[in-house]
């Protein structure tokens, strides 16, 4: 039950920031002793455990958040276990009268939140939730018939035609002191290292550490660098993997180290008179993120079930171990695909143009079930989230909403010649091909001995024809 000396409790999840954090701001405004907690919940029904790359990111993001809170007179409490029980136990321990969190949109997470809110009410604790991580919450964007959108363009048009995006909240000027437990001391916090989020034996995270700065400060640096640099040429630069033409904000958004409201506001501040057309294209990519969460909200099994049920009849082919490993390790014999898969393994991220080519090769040239690729990306991407990852895989496979038609098959050689004509990206991640000239590097099997680089796993014309035959059977 609530103590006669009430306190507040903020439960952070995918919102690891002080800036534009409505739950934290509302709690701070009360001025009551404040407990800020992160719960590592891998046990509640349906909650998907994090992959290896996102676990690495989470460790460093929590480290950065803890430092930021301490600098503002607070602390980060860490607990592990089923969230509903952990939150209730902590509320009892601290005598919390108020519980705050920012809303989540996956069904397992919403189920947990609903249970926590119900239990809070029974115990006399006021639970309040807020919009923090999506510009447009899924239930607020509906077709004229009242249903969910299935195509991106009218979805985004409806979003932009509605209420203007709210202004982001500034971080609290002062955080109340941490709440004490019933015994008078501070509540016990688990040690972050005991969660074993970082890899070891072997430690494959060296490239991640060299590439990323997890945390709120790293997110702001990424946004500033993007707006000061490639933003105005984003329309073309985003397609060229050999240059820094994208924002690389995706992992920071995934963990809520920066809010989409802050990104939206900074774009306006940076371009006060008129947003350039290319920057508008970038904003539409934020729209695709919103659309993916819109899809997941109404299709909770997006990562395991075809959005288009006719694909339940599609005859995916079972890969042998060598074929799967060749794709995972970047040894398919097609440099554009292989460079992307190696970039993924080394940095935990892959350029979006190359993601589409690598995914298309798996599901169309190899006829592998898209869920195989989705699971691999879930484990290896630092920006893997529950909505965008499966939605994008289903888009490529043709089984998703507003999907690329199944007969649209990315040719990795054509993609390579068009978007990396000089081979800059290929040479960066496939050093054994560095000695080939600009043309030969795209088709090294034509150049004779390529320093041990593998022969193509499948022929492009033959595998394309096989895919089209499989699609034709689906139509019939």
XYZ file of C-alpha atoms in Angstrom:
476
model
C 0.000 0.000 0.000
C 0.998 3.640 -0.449
C 3.194 5.091 2.289
C 2.228 8.091 4.428
C 5.401 9.670 2.981
C 4.726 9.153 -0.738
C 7.343 8.942 -3.441
C 7.331 8.747 -7.230
C 8.528 5.964 -9.502
C 9.589 6.344 -13.143
C 9.884 3.140 -15.121
C 12.138 3.590 -18.179
C 12.064 1.176 -21.100
C 12.896 2.245 -24.676
C 13.267 5.883 -23.615
C 16.775 6.079 -22.197
C 17.112 9.856 -22.107
C 16.494 12.934 -19.978
C 15.519 15.236 -22.848
C 11.895 15.171 -24.019
C 10.969 12.432 -21.581
C 7.365 13.151 -20.520
C 7.292 10.493 -17.800
C 10.461 11.840 -16.193
C 9.369 15.473 -16.545
C 5.973 14.822 -14.939
C 7.560 12.952 -12.056
C 10.157 15.670 -11.506
C 7.448 18.323 -11.422
C 5.830 16.657 -8.405
C 8.979 17.243 -6.391
C 8.599 13.991 -4.437
C 11.548 11.669 -3.781
C 12.050 9.862 -7.063
C 13.086 6.339 -8.033
C 14.158 5.907 -11.658
C 14.296 2.239 -12.636
C 15.128 0.146 -15.679
C 13.865 -3.435 -15.662
C 15.501 -6.072 -17.848
C 12.469 -8.231 -18.570
C 13.138 -11.345 -20.635
C 10.619 -13.513 -18.821
C 7.153 -11.999 -19.318
C 4.968 -13.910 -21.783
C 5.680 -13.006 -25.373
C 8.451 -10.489 -24.676
C 11.191 -11.113 -27.221
C 14.687 -11.358 -25.722
C 17.193 -8.909 -27.155
C 19.718 -9.982 -29.756
C 23.454 -9.888 -29.195
C 24.067 -6.480 -30.790
C 21.207 -4.740 -29.003
C 22.339 -6.242 -25.692
C 25.762 -4.665 -26.276
C 24.104 -1.328 -27.051
C 21.845 -1.529 -24.015
C 24.816 -2.001 -21.687
C 26.495 1.160 -22.910
C 23.259 3.141 -23.128
C 22.408 2.342 -19.521
C 25.936 3.317 -18.495
C 25.508 6.699 -20.187
C 22.060 7.189 -18.676
C 23.271 6.376 -15.171
C 25.988 9.013 -15.487
C 23.509 11.622 -16.735
C 21.119 10.950 -13.870
C 23.902 11.126 -11.299
C 25.030 14.449 -12.739
C 21.516 15.715 -12.048
C 21.348 14.449 -8.480
C 19.488 11.239 -9.184
C 20.442 7.603 -9.782
C 19.472 4.730 -12.051
C 18.135 1.647 -10.317
C 18.549 -1.669 -12.148
C 16.323 -4.679 -11.577
C 15.843 -7.879 -13.548
C 12.823 -10.165 -13.868
C 9.158 -10.153 -14.956
C 8.369 -6.449 -15.020
C 4.936 -6.576 -13.401
C 6.264 -8.247 -10.268
C 9.436 -6.165 -10.158
C 7.588 -2.845 -10.420
C 5.029 -3.805 -7.788
C 7.744 -4.963 -5.392
C 9.699 -1.746 -5.912
C 6.584 0.376 -5.397
C 5.956 -1.404 -2.090
C 9.606 -1.022 -1.123
C 9.662 2.738 -1.705
C 6.069 3.623 -0.816
C 5.431 4.991 -4.290
C 2.144 6.843 -4.722
C 2.781 7.753 -8.354
C 4.061 5.606 -11.208
C 5.053 7.086 -14.575
C 6.072 5.503 -17.859
C 6.129 6.249 -21.582
C 3.919 4.051 -23.697
C 4.964 0.970 -25.663
C 3.109 -0.488 -28.644
C 3.901 -4.204 -28.958
C 1.158 -6.507 -27.664
C 3.278 -8.355 -25.037
C 4.522 -5.040 -23.669
C 1.041 -3.508 -23.636
C -0.233 -6.580 -21.802
C 2.439 -6.153 -19.128
C 1.687 -2.441 -18.818
C -2.036 -3.074 -18.469
C -1.398 -5.576 -15.690
C 0.879 -3.129 -13.878
C -1.688 -0.347 -14.173
C -4.470 -2.559 -12.858
C -2.405 -3.682 -9.887
C -1.355 -0.096 -9.175
C -4.997 0.965 -8.981
C -5.801 -1.824 -6.559
C -2.985 -0.659 -4.300
C -3.947 2.995 -4.391
C -1.052 4.026 -6.636
C -1.734 6.410 -9.512
C -0.233 5.174 -12.798
C 0.209 7.621 -15.686
C 1.513 6.913 -19.194
C 2.639 9.273 -21.950
C 3.339 9.530 -25.668
C 7.083 9.826 -26.081
C 8.535 7.600 -28.797
C 6.127 7.905 -31.738
C 5.001 11.113 -33.404
C 1.586 9.578 -34.092
C 0.217 6.833 -31.887
C -1.253 3.906 -33.852
C -4.866 4.261 -32.746
C -4.931 7.933 -33.736
C -4.288 7.323 -37.449
C -7.194 5.572 -39.156
C -8.669 5.342 -42.638
C -11.986 6.917 -43.474
C -13.578 3.539 -42.772
C -12.004 3.481 -39.310
C -9.456 0.742 -39.982
C -5.655 0.705 -40.018
C -3.724 1.849 -43.064
C -2.070 -0.815 -45.201
C -0.201 1.465 -47.602
C 2.473 3.926 -46.534
C 1.728 6.982 -48.697
C -1.881 7.554 -47.578
C -0.821 6.706 -44.013
C 1.857 9.385 -43.985
C -0.384 11.861 -45.734
C -2.989 11.345 -43.020
C -0.362 11.824 -40.332
C 0.822 15.118 -41.762
C -2.739 16.348 -42.285
C -3.559 15.937 -38.601
C -2.479 17.914 -35.568
C 0.974 19.440 -35.720
C 3.822 17.550 -34.113
C 4.199 18.745 -30.517
C 7.259 20.599 -29.312
C 9.791 18.491 -27.406
C 10.151 18.960 -23.658
C 13.404 20.273 -22.272
C 15.115 18.018 -19.722
C 14.133 18.655 -16.098
C 16.174 21.452 -14.554
C 16.433 19.514 -11.332
C 15.590 15.954 -10.384
C 14.246 15.180 -6.906
C 16.522 13.125 -4.660
C 16.319 9.335 -4.926
C 13.585 7.691 -2.886
C 14.604 5.653 0.130
C 13.468 2.118 0.905
C 11.407 1.302 3.993
C 14.554 0.512 5.950
C 15.841 4.035 5.350
C 18.597 3.146 2.876
C 18.485 3.408 -0.883
C 16.794 0.525 -2.720
C 19.189 -2.165 -3.864
C 20.313 -1.909 -7.472
C 21.712 -4.821 -9.415
C 25.137 -4.464 -10.986
C 24.992 -3.854 -14.719
C 27.936 -6.166 -15.330
C 26.037 -9.007 -13.682
C 23.527 -8.875 -16.559
C 26.268 -10.076 -18.917
C 25.024 -7.976 -21.820
C 28.426 -7.648 -23.480
C 29.899 -10.492 -25.543
C 32.878 -12.507 -24.403
C 34.639 -15.698 -25.449
C 34.929 -14.306 -28.060
C 34.357 -10.591 -27.724
C 33.190 -9.593 -31.209
C 32.243 -6.014 -30.273
C 35.456 -4.201 -31.211
C 34.007 -2.844 -34.450
C 30.863 -1.700 -32.653
C 32.894 0.240 -30.104
C 34.841 1.939 -32.893
C 31.672 2.863 -34.792
C 29.140 3.973 -32.184
C 28.677 6.235 -29.187
C 25.583 4.839 -27.418
C 23.680 7.236 -25.181
C 21.870 10.535 -25.342
C 24.977 12.566 -26.057
C 25.934 10.283 -28.931
C 22.444 10.671 -30.377
C 22.644 14.461 -30.332
C 26.078 14.334 -31.958
C 24.706 12.109 -34.732
C 21.790 14.448 -35.379
C 23.955 17.578 -35.412
C 26.489 16.003 -37.766
C 23.730 14.907 -40.102
C 21.958 18.274 -40.228
C 25.255 20.118 -40.685
C 26.420 17.690 -43.380
C 24.618 15.205 -45.600
C 21.015 16.180 -44.805
C 20.555 18.525 -47.768
C 21.750 15.825 -50.191
C 19.935 12.985 -48.457
C 17.769 12.126 -51.471
C 20.794 10.925 -53.425
C 23.331 10.354 -50.658
C 21.158 7.829 -48.826
C 21.559 5.423 -51.760
C 25.360 5.493 -51.892
C 26.828 3.133 -49.286
C 30.408 4.290 -49.815
C 29.726 7.773 -48.368
C 28.280 9.100 -45.111
C 24.959 10.011 -46.633
C 22.539 8.864 -43.923
C 21.829 9.959 -40.361
C 22.627 6.659 -38.612
C 20.131 7.700 -35.948
C 18.272 4.387 -36.071
C 19.866 2.706 -33.013
C 19.501 5.892 -30.983
C 15.809 6.075 -31.884
C 15.409 2.376 -31.183
C 16.566 2.833 -27.576
C 14.900 6.202 -27.179
C 18.148 8.072 -26.612
C 16.601 10.796 -28.726
C 12.917 11.346 -29.381
C 11.392 11.739 -32.849
C 9.884 14.997 -31.567
C 13.383 16.335 -30.909
C 14.546 15.250 -34.368
C 11.509 16.936 -35.944
C 12.096 20.144 -33.985
C 15.808 20.308 -34.803
C 15.045 19.954 -38.502
C 12.744 22.953 -38.240
C 15.302 24.911 -36.254
C 18.073 24.096 -38.708
C 15.968 25.033 -41.736
C 13.726 27.835 -40.374
C 12.475 29.200 -43.689
C 11.870 26.121 -45.796
C 12.739 22.473 -45.311
C 14.737 21.325 -48.377
C 13.179 18.586 -50.483
C 15.909 16.107 -49.556
C 15.339 16.751 -45.857
C 11.667 16.129 -46.491
C 12.646 12.699 -47.807
C 14.466 12.076 -44.541
C 11.342 13.044 -42.600
C 9.387 10.524 -44.651
C 11.841 7.883 -43.435
C 10.771 8.805 -39.925
C 7.296 8.203 -41.313
C 8.241 4.673 -42.352
C 9.330 4.024 -38.773
C 5.909 5.219 -37.636
C 4.205 3.043 -40.258
C 6.066 -0.066 -39.092
C 4.823 0.465 -35.532
C 1.344 1.097 -36.922
C 1.559 -2.328 -38.597
C 2.853 -4.099 -35.496
C 0.163 -2.581 -33.309
C -2.565 -4.201 -35.397
C -0.516 -7.285 -36.340
C 1.270 -8.405 -33.160
C 2.770 -11.510 -34.800
C 4.510 -9.526 -37.523
C 7.848 -11.270 -36.848
C 6.440 -14.778 -37.217
C 3.350 -14.633 -39.450
C 2.961 -13.470 -43.042
C 1.072 -10.188 -43.197
C -0.425 -11.391 -46.471
C -1.870 -14.819 -45.616
C -1.561 -16.104 -49.211
C 2.174 -16.354 -48.550
C 1.449 -19.141 -46.081
C 1.314 -21.306 -49.218
C 4.630 -20.107 -50.590
C 7.156 -22.903 -51.056
C 10.289 -21.608 -49.345
C 13.350 -23.797 -49.830
C 15.346 -25.215 -46.935
C 18.920 -23.910 -46.953
C 21.771 -26.222 -46.173
C 24.243 -25.160 -43.494
C 26.877 -24.033 -45.982
C 24.456 -21.806 -47.886
C 23.182 -20.134 -44.731
C 26.679 -19.557 -43.371
C 27.828 -18.184 -46.714
C 25.093 -15.565 -46.572
C 25.619 -14.768 -42.882
C 29.395 -14.445 -43.232
C 29.463 -12.513 -46.501
C 30.758 -15.295 -48.747
C 27.990 -15.530 -51.358
C 30.331 -14.545 -54.192
C 28.392 -11.347 -54.861
C 30.418 -8.396 -53.514
C 27.509 -6.024 -52.866
C 25.745 -8.596 -50.694
C 28.952 -9.747 -49.029
C 30.172 -6.247 -48.224
C 26.858 -5.558 -46.515
C 26.893 -8.747 -44.484
C 30.459 -8.084 -43.379
C 29.604 -4.491 -42.497
C 26.762 -5.863 -40.386
C 29.032 -8.268 -38.528
C 31.771 -5.708 -37.972
C 29.673 -2.666 -37.026
C 26.213 -3.954 -36.103
C 24.686 -1.882 -38.894
C 24.183 -2.083 -42.636
C 23.424 0.596 -45.180
C 19.738 0.448 -46.129
C 20.338 0.128 -49.871
C 22.529 -2.887 -49.189
C 20.049 -4.303 -46.654
C 17.476 -4.524 -49.414
C 19.903 -6.278 -51.752
C 21.131 -8.710 -49.088
C 17.584 -9.530 -48.012
C 16.389 -9.957 -51.582
C 19.259 -12.348 -52.300
C 18.306 -14.525 -49.338
C 14.549 -14.705 -49.901
C 14.478 -14.619 -53.703
C 17.740 -15.902 -55.119
C 18.064 -18.552 -52.395
C 14.294 -18.875 -51.764
C 14.855 -18.909 -48.005
C 12.028 -18.087 -45.624
C 12.201 -14.388 -44.718
C 11.986 -15.313 -41.017
C 15.506 -16.762 -41.214
C 16.860 -13.382 -42.247
C 14.719 -11.520 -39.764
C 16.113 -13.598 -36.905
C 19.716 -13.036 -38.058
C 19.224 -9.288 -38.305
C 17.475 -9.310 -34.915
C 20.623 -10.785 -33.404
C 23.208 -8.716 -35.262
C 21.720 -5.229 -35.818
C 22.181 -2.561 -33.158
C 18.986 -0.916 -34.454
C 16.808 -4.048 -34.561
C 13.388 -3.197 -33.192
C 10.205 -5.227 -32.956
C 8.419 -3.285 -35.695
C 10.883 -2.165 -38.365
C 12.886 -5.383 -38.549
C 10.023 -7.757 -39.438
C 8.113 -5.146 -41.438
C 11.136 -4.482 -43.645
C 11.846 -8.181 -44.152
C 8.240 -8.783 -45.132
C 8.419 -5.781 -47.476
C 11.348 -7.344 -49.341
C 9.782 -10.813 -49.337
C 6.545 -9.503 -50.829
C 4.511 -10.890 -47.944
C 4.110 -7.593 -46.090
C 2.098 -4.388 -46.224
C 2.751 -2.055 -49.153
C 5.389 -4.619 -50.089
C 7.806 -4.784 -52.950
C 6.214 -7.198 -55.455
C 7.743 -10.641 -55.215
C 8.802 -10.475 -58.847
C 10.917 -7.373 -58.104
C 14.274 -8.997 -57.456
C 17.304 -6.879 -56.589
C 20.206 -7.753 -58.870
C 23.289 -7.331 -56.641
C 25.591 -6.699 -59.587
C 23.355 -4.011 -61.052
C 22.937 -2.441 -57.605
C 26.679 -2.486 -57.063
C 27.515 -0.863 -60.397
C 24.831 1.785 -59.949
C 25.375 2.794 -56.333
C 29.058 1.933 -55.763
C 30.471 2.321 -59.254
C 34.051 2.986 -58.102
C 33.925 0.074 -55.642
C 34.699 2.246 -52.616
C 32.239 0.444 -50.342
C 33.250 -2.975 -51.657
C 36.934 -2.359 -51.009
C 36.246 -1.159 -47.486
C 34.651 -4.417 -46.412
C 36.130 -6.967 -48.844
C 39.862 -6.275 -48.734
C 40.717 -9.368 -50.808
C 39.137 -7.610 -53.799
C 40.958 -4.316 -53.283
C 43.371 -5.023 -56.152
C 40.651 -5.341 -58.809
C 39.825 -2.354 -60.967
C 36.580 -0.418 -60.794
C 34.692 -2.644 -63.220
C 36.069 -6.063 -62.349
C 35.364 -5.676 -58.639
C 31.609 -5.930 -59.252
C 31.962 -9.330 -60.983
C 35.189 -10.840 -59.632
C 34.438 -14.303 -61.043
C 35.159 -12.839 -64.472
C 38.619 -11.663 -63.391
C 40.140 -15.079 -62.700
C 41.878 -15.557 -59.381
C 40.425 -13.067 -56.856
C 42.593 -13.798 -53.833
C 40.438 -16.630 -52.570
C 37.127 -14.815 -52.933
C 34.377 -17.430 -53.375
C 32.578 -18.268 -56.591
C 28.923 -17.166 -56.761
C 26.685 -19.322 -54.610
C 23.987 -19.378 -57.290
C 23.621 -17.984 -60.779
C 21.548 -14.818 -60.936
C 19.516 -15.638 -64.083
C 18.758 -19.188 -62.943
C 17.840 -18.243 -59.374
C 15.703 -15.361 -60.596
C 13.784 -17.712 -62.883
C 13.282 -20.167 -60.035
C 11.883 -17.378 -57.850
C 9.489 -16.227 -60.549
C 8.244 -19.783 -61.029
C 7.590 -20.063 -57.298
C 5.694 -16.770 -57.376
C 3.644 -17.922 -60.341
C 2.593 -21.020 -58.370
C 1.508 -18.784 -55.510
C -0.673 -16.728 -57.856
C -2.243 -19.873 -59.287
